[in-house]
PDB file of C-alpha atoms in Angstrom:
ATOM      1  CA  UNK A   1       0.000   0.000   0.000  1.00 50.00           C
ATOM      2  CA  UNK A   2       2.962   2.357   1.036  1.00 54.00           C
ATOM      3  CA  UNK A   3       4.448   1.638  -2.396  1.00 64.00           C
ATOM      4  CA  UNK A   4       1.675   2.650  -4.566  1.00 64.00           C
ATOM      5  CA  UNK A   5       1.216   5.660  -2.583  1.00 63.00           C
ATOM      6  CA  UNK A   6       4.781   6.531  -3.442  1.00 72.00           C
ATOM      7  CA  UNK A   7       4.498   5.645  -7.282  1.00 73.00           C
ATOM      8  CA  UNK A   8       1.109   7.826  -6.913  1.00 75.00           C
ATOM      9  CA  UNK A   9       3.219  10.750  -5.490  1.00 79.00           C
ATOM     10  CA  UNK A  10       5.986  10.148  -7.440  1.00 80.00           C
ATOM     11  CA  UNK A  11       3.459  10.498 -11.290  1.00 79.00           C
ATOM     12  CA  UNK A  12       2.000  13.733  -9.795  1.00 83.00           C
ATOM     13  CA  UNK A  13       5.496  14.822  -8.784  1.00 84.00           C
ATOM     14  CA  UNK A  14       6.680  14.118 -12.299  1.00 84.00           C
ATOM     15  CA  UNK A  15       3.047  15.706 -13.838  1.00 87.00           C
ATOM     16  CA  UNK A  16       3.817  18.948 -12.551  1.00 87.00           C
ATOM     17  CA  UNK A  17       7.049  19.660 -13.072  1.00 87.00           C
ATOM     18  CA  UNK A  18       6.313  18.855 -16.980  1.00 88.00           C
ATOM     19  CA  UNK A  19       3.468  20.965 -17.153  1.00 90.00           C
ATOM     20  CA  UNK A  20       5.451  23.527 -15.279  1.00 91.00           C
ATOM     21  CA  UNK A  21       8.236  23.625 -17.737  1.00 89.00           C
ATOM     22  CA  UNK A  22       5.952  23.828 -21.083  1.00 89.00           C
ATOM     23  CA  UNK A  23       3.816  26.555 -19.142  1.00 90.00           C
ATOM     24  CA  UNK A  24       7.213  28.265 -18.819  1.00 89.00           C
ATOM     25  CA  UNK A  25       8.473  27.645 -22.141  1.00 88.00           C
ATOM     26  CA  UNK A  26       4.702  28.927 -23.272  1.00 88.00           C
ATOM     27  CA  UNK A  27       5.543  32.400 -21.191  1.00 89.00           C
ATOM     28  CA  UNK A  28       9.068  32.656 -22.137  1.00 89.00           C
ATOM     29  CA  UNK A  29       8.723  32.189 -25.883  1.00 88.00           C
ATOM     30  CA  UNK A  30       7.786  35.895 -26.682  1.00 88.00           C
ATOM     31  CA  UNK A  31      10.758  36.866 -25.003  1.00 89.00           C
ATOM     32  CA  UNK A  32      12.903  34.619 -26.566  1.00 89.00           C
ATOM     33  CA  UNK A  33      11.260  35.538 -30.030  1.00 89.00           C
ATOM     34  CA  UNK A  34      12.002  39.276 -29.917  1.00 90.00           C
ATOM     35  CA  UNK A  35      16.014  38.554 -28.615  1.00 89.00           C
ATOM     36  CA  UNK A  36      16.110  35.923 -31.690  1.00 89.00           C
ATOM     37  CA  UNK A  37      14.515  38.628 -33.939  1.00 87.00           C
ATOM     38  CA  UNK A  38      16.886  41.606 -33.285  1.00 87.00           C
ATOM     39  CA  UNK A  39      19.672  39.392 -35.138  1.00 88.00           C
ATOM     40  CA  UNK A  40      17.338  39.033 -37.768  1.00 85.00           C
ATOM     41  CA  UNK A  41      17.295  41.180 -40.980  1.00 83.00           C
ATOM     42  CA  UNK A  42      13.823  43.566 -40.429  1.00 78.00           C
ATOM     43  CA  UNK A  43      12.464  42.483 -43.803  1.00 80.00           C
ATOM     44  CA  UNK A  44      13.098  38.552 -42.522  1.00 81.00           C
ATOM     45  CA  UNK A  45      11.598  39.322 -39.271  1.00 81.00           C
ATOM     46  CA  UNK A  46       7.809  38.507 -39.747  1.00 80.00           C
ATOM     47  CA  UNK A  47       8.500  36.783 -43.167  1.00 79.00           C
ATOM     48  CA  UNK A  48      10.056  33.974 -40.957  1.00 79.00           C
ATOM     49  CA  UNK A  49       8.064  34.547 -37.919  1.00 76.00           C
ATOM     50  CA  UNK A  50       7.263  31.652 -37.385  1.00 77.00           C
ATOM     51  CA  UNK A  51      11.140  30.500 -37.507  1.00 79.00           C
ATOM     52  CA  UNK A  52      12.949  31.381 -34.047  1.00 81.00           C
ATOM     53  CA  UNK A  53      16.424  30.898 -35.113  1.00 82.00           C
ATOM     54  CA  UNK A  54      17.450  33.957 -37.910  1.00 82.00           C
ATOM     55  CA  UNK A  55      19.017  32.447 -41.215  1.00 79.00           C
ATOM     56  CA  UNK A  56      22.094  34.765 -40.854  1.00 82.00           C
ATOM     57  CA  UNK A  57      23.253  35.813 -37.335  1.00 84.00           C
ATOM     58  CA  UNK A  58      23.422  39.790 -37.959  1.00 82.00           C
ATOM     59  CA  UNK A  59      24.073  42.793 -35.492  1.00 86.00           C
ATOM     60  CA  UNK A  60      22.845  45.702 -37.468  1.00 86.00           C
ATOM     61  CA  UNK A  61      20.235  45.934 -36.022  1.00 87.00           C
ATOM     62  CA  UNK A  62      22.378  47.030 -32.716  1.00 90.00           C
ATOM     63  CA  UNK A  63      23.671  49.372 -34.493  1.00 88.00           C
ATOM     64  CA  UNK A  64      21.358  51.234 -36.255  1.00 86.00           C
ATOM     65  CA  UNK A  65      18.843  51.202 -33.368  1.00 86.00           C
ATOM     66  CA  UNK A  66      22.053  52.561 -31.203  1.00 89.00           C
ATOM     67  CA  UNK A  67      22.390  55.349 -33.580  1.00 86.00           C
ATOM     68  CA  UNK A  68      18.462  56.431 -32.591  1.00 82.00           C
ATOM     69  CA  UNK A  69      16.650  58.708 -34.438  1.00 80.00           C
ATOM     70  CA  UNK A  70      16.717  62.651 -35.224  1.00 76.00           C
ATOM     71  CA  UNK A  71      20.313  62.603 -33.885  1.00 81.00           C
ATOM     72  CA  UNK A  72      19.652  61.337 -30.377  1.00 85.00           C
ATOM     73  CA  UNK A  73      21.442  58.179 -29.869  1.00 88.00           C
ATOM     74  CA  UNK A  74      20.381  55.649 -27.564  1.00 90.00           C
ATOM     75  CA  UNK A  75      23.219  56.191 -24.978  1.00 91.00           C
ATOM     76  CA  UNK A  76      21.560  59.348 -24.244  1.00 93.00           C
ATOM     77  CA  UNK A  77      18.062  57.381 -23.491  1.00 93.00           C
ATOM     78  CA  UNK A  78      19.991  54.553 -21.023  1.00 94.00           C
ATOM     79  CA  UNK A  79      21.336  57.539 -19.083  1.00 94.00           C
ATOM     80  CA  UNK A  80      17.497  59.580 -18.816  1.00 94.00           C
ATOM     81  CA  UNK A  81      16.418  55.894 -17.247  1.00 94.00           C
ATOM     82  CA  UNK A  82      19.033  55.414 -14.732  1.00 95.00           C
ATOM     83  CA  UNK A  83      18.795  59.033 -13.958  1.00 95.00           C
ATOM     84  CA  UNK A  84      15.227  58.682 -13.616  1.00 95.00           C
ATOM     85  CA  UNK A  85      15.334  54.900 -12.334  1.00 94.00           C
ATOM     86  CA  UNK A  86      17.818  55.556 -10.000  1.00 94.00           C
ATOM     87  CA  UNK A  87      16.387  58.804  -8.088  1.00 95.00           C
ATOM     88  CA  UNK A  88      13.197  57.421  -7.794  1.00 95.00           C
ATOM     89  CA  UNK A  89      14.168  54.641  -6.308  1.00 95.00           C
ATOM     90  CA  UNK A  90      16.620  56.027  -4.083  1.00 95.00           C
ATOM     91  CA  UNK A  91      13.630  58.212  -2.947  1.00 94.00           C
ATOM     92  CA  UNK A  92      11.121  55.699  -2.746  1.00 94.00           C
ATOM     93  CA  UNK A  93      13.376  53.217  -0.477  1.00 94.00           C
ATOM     94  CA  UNK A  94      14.794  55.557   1.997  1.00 94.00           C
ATOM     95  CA  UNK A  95      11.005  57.520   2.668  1.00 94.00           C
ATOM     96  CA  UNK A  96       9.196  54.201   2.563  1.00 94.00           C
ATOM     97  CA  UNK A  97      11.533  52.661   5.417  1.00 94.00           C
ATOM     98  CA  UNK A  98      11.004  55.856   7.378  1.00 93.00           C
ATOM     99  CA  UNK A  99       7.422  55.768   7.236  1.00 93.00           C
ATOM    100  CA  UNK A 100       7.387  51.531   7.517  1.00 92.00           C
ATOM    101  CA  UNK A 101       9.002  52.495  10.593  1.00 92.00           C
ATOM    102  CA  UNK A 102       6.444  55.214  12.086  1.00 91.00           C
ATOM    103  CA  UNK A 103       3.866  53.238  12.075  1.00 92.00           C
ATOM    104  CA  UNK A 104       5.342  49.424  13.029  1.00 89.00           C
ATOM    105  CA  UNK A 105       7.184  51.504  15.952  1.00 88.00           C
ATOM    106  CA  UNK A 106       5.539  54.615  16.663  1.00 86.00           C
ATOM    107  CA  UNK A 107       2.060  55.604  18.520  1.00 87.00           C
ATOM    108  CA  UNK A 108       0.299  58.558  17.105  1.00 86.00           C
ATOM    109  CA  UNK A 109      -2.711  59.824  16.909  1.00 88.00           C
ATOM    110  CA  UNK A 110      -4.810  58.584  14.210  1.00 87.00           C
ATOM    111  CA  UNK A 111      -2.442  55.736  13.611  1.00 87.00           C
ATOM    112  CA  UNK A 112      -4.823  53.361  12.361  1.00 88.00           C
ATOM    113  CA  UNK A 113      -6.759  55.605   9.969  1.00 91.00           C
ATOM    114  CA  UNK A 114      -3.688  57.037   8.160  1.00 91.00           C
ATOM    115  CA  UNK A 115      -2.504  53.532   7.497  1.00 90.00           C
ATOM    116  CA  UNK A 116      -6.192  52.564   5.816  1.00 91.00           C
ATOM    117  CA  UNK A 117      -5.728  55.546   3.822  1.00 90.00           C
ATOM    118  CA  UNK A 118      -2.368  54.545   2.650  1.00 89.00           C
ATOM    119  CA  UNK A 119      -3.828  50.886   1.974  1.00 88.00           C
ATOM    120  CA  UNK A 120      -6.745  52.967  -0.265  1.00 88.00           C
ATOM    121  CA  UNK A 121      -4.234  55.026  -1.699  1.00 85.00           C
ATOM    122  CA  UNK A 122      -1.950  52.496  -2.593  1.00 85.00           C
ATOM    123  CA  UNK A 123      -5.188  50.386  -3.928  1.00 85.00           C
ATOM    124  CA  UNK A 124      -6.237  53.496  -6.417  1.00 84.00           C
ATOM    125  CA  UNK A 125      -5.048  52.881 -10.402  1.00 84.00           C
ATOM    126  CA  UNK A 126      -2.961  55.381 -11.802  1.00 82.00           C
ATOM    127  CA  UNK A 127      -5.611  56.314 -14.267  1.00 83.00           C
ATOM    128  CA  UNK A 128      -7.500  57.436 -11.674  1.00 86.00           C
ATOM    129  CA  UNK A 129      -4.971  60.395  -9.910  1.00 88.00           C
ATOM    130  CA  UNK A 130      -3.459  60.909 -13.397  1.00 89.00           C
ATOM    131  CA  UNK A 131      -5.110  63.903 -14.258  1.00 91.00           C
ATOM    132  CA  UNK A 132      -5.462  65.580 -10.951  1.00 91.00           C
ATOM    133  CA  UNK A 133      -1.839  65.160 -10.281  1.00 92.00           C
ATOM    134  CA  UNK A 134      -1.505  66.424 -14.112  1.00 93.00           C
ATOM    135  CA  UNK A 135      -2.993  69.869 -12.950  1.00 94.00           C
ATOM    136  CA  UNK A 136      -1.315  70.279  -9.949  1.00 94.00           C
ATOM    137  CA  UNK A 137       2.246  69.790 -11.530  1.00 94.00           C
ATOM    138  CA  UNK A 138       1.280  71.864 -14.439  1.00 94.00           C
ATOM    139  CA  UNK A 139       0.327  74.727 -12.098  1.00 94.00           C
ATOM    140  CA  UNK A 140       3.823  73.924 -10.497  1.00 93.00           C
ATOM    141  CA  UNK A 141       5.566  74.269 -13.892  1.00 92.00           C
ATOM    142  CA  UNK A 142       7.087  70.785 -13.634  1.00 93.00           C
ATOM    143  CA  UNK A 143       5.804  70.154 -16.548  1.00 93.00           C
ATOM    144  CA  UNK A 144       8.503  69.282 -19.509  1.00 90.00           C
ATOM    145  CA  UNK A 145      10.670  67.717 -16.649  1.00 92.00           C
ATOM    146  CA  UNK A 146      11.554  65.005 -14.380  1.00 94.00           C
ATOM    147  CA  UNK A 147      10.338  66.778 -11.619  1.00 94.00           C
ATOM    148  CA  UNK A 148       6.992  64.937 -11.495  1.00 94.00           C
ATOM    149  CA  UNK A 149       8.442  61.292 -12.402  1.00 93.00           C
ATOM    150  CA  UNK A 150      11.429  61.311  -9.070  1.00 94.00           C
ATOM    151  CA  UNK A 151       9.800  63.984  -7.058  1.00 94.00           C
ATOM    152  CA  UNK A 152       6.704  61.889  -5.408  1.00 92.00           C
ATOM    153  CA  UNK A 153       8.496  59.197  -5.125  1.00 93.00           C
ATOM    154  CA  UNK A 154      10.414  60.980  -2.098  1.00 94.00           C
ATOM    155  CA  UNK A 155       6.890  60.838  -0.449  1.00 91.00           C
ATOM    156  CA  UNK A 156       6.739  57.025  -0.149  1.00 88.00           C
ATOM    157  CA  UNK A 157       4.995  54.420  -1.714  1.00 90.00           C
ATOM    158  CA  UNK A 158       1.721  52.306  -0.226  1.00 88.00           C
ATOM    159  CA  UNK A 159       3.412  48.645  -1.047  1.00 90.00           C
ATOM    160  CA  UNK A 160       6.947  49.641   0.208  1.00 92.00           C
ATOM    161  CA  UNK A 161       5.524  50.801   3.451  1.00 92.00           C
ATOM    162  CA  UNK A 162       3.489  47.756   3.622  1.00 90.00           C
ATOM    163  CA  UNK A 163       5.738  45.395   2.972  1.00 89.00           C
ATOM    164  CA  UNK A 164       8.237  47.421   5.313  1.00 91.00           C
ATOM    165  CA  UNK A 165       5.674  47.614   8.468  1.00 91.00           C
ATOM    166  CA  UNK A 166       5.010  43.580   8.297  1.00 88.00           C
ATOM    167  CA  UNK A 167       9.163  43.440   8.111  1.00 88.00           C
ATOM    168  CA  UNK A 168       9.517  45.460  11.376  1.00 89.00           C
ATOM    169  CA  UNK A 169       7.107  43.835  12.753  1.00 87.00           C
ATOM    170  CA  UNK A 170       8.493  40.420  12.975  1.00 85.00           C
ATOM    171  CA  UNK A 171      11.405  41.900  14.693  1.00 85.00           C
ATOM    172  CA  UNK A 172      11.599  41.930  18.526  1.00 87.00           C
ATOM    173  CA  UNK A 173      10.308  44.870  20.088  1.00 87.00           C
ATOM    174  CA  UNK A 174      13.057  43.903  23.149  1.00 86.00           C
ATOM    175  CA  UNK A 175      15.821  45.335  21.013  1.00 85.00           C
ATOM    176  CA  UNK A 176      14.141  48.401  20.792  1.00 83.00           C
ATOM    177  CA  UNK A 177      13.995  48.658  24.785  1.00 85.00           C
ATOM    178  CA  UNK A 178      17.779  47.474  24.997  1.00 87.00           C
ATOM    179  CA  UNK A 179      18.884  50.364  22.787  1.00 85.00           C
ATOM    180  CA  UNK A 180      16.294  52.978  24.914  1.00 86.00           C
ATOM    181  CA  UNK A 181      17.999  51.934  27.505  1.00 85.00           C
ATOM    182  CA  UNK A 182      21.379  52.028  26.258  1.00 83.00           C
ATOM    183  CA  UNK A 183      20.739  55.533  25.404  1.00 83.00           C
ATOM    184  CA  UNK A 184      19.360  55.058  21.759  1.00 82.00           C
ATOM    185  CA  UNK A 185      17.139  57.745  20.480  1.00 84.00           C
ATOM    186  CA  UNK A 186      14.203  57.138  18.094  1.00 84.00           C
ATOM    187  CA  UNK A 187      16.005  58.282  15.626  1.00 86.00           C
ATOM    188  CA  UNK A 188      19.137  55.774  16.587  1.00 88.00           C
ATOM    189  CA  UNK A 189      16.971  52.911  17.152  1.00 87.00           C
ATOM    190  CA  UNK A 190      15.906  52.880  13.282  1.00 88.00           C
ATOM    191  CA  UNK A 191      19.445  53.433  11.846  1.00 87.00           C
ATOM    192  CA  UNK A 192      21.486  51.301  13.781  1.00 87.00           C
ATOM    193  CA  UNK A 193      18.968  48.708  14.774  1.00 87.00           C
ATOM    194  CA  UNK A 194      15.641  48.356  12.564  1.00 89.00           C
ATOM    195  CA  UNK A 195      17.685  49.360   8.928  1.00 89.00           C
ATOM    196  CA  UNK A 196      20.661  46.828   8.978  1.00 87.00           C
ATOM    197  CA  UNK A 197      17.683  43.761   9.990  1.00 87.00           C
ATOM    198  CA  UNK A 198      14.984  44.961   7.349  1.00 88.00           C
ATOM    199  CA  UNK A 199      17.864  44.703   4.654  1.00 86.00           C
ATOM    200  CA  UNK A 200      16.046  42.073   2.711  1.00 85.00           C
ATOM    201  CA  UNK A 201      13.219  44.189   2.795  1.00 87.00           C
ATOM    202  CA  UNK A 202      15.341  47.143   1.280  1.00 90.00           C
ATOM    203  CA  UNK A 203      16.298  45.016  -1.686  1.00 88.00           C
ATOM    204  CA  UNK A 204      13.427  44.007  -2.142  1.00 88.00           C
ATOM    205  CA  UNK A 205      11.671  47.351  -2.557  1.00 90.00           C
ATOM    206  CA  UNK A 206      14.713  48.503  -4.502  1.00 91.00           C
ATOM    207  CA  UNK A 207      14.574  46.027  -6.524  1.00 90.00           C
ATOM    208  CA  UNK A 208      10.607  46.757  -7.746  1.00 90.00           C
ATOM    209  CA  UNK A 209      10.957  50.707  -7.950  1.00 92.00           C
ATOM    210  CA  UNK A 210      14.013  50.046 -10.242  1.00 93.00           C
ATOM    211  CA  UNK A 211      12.019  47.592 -12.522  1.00 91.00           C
ATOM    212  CA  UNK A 212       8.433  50.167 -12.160  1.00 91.00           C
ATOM    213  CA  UNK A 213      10.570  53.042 -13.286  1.00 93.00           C
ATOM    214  CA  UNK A 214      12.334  51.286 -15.648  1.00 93.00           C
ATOM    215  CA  UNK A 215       9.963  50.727 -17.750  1.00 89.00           C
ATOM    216  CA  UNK A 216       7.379  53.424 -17.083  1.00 90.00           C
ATOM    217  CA  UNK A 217       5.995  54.448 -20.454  1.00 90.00           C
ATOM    218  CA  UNK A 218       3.052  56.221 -19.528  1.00 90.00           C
ATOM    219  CA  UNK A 219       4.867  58.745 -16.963  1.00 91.00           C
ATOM    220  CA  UNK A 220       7.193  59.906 -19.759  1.00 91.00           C
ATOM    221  CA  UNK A 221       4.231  60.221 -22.499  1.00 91.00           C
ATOM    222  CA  UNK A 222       2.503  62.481 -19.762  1.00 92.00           C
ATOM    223  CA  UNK A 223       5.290  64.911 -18.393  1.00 93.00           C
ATOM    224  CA  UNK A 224       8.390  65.135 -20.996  1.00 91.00           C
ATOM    225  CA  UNK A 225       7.561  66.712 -24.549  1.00 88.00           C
ATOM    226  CA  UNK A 226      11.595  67.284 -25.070  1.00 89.00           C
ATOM    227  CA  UNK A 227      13.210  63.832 -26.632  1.00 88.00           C
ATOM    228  CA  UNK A 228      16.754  65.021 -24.769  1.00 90.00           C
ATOM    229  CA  UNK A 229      14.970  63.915 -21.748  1.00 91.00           C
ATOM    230  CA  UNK A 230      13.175  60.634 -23.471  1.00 92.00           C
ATOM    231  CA  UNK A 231      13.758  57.582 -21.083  1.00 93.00           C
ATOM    232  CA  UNK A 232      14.103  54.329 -22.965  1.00 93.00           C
ATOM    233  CA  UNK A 233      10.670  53.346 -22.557  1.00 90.00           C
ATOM    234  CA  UNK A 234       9.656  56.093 -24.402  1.00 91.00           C
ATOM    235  CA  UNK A 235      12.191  55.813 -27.451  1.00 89.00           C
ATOM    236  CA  UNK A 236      11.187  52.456 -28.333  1.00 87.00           C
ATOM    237  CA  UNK A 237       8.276  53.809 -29.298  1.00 84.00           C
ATOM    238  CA  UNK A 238       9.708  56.211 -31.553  1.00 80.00           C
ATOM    239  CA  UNK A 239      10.818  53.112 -33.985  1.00 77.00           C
ATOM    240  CA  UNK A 240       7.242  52.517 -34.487  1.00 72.00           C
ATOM    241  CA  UNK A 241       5.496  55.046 -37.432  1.00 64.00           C
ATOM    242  CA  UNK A 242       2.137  54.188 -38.691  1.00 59.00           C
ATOM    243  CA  UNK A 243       2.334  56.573 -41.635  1.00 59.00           C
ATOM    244  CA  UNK A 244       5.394  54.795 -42.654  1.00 60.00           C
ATOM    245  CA  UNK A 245       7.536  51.428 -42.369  1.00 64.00           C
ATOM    246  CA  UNK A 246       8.697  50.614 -38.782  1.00 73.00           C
ATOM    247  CA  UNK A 247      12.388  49.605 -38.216  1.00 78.00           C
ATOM    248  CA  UNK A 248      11.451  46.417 -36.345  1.00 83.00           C
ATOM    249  CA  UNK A 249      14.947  44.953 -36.378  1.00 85.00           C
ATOM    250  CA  UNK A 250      16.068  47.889 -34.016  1.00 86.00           C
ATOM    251  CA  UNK A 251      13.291  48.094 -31.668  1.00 88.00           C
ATOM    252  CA  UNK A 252      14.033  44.445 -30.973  1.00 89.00           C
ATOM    253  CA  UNK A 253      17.519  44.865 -30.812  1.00 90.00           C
ATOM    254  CA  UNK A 254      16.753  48.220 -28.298  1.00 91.00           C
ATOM    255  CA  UNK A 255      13.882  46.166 -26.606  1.00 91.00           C
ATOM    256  CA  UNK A 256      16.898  43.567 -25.507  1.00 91.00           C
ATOM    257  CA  UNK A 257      19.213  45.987 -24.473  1.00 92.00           C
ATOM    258  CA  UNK A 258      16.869  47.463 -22.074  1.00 91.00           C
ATOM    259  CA  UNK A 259      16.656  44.252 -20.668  1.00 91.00           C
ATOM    260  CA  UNK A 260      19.579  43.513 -19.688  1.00 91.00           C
ATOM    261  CA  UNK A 261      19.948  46.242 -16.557  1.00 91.00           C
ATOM    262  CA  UNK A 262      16.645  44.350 -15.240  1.00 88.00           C
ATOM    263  CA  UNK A 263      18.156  40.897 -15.875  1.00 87.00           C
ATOM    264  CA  UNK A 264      21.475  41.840 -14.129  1.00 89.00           C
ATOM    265  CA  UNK A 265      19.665  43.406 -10.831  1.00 86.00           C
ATOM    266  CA  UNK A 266      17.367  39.910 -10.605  1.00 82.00           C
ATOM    267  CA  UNK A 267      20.193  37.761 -11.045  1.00 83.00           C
ATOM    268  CA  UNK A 268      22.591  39.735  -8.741  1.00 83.00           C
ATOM    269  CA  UNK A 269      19.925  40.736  -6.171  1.00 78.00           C
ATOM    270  CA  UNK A 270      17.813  37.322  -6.505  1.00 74.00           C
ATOM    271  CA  UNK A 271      18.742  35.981  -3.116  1.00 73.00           C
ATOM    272  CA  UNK A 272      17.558  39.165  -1.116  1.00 70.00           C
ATOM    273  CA  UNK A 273      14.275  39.553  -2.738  1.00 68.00           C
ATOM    274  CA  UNK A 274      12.902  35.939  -2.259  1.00 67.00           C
ATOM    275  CA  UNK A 275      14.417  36.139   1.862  1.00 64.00           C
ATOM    276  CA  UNK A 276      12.469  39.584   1.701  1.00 59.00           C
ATOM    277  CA  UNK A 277       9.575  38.601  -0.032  1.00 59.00           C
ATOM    278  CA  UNK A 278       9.302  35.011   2.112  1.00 58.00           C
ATOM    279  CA  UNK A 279      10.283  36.586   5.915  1.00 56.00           C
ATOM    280  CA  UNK A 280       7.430  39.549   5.036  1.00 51.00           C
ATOM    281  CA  UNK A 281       4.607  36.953   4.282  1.00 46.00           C
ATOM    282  CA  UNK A 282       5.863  34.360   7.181  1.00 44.00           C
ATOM    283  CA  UNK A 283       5.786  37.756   9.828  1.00 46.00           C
ATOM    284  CA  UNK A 284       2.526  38.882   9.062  1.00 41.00           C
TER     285      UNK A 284
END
């Protein structure tokens, strides 16, 4: 009986892990289409479409699509995203471990209605704040810069905080009375006890405002009218003309490149964000 319990286990076990891998082959084949395509000639890339491997291995398309359009080369666009990527995320970390921290640590009035609001704020679609915030920075004259894209995110963000206030709370409130009575202010207690033990946490939130800026298209459509200040996001979209033929070949070729900064931070930072992602759901 024990035995054809374990051959039972065993054909499930072996079930899932091959519908597993052909759902992931499934979801990775796009991806794996467009990299394959940007070494393909842009006449040969939807003639053969249905071919994944080019005939002829070719890097033009790298470097025409480098080259950009109306004089602004690409380099330009990779440094307007990690300008942009980077400050917002920088921004959105640091305020949204600050806040995490008021209210996992600190009692204040109205505690537990300023957190629902966050959780309603943080529930609302963009779509919805787009055009109100749209007026306000307009009447700011932000408008035309990056002002509106890094700025807010210096004001915190509803699923950094959240996922920062379940971290603190799974760590022992006792430390925080050692250090009070070692002389640790409020202020002391956060950086040199709460920050260096919510470090998976960090990461993980870095990790997400990096990839959210990254590739925020609809941000840059909104606020910047100037293409010196186009992030990459935005200039892939400048290879695609209705009124005329579309250099497919270098979008692709683009497309990957803007990849790879992603790919890097996941497989660099990969550890962090499943301990932070794991300890935050286990500490609820």
């Amino acid at each position: 009986m024990m035995t054809g319990y374990k051959e039972k286990r065993t054909a499930i076990t072996v079930i899932y892990h091959v519908f597993t891998f052909f759902f992931a082959c499934a979801m990775i084949y796009p991806l794996v289409w467009m990299v394959m395509s940007s070494f393909k000639d842009t006449n040969e890339i939807f003639r053969t479409a249905a071919s994944l491997l080019p005939e002829k291995f070719s890097f033009t398309n790298y470097t025409v699509g480098w080259k950009g359009f109306a004089g602004y080369s690409f380099a330009i666009f990779f440094k307007n995203s990690f300008v942009i990527a980077g400050l917002s995320t920088l921004g959105a970390v640091v305020s949204s471990a600050v806040i995490g921290y008021g209210f996992a640590r600190i009692d204040f009035k109205f505690k537990g209605f300023w957190f629902a609001c966050m959780l309603l704020a943080m529930m609302l679609p963009f779509q919805v704040i787009m055009i109100p915030q749209y007026i306000i920075f307009n009447k700011l004259g932000w408008v035309g810069s990056y002002l509106p894209i890094i700025v807010p995110q210096f004001f915190g963000q509803g699923f950094f905080i959240f996922l920062n206030v379940q971290f603190i709370k799974g760590i022992p409130i006792d430390l925080d009375e050692a250090a009070r009575m070692d002389g640790c202010t409020v202020y002391s207690i956060f950086y040199r006890i709460i920050l260096p033990l919510i470090k998976p946490s960090l990461v993980t939130s870095a990790i997400f405002s990096f990839m959210w800026r990254w590739d925020d298209f609809l941000a840059a459509l909104i606020y910047l009218s100037d293409p010196l200040k186009y992030p990459v996001s935005y200039a892939l979209k400048m290879f695609s003309d209705p009124t005329a033929g579309s250099d497919w070949g270098a979008m692709f070729a683009m497309a990957t490149l803007s990849l790879v900064p992603i790919f890097l931070i996941f497989l660099t930072m990969q550890k962090y964000l499943v301990e932070g992602i794991a300890s935050t759901g286990i500490k609820g």
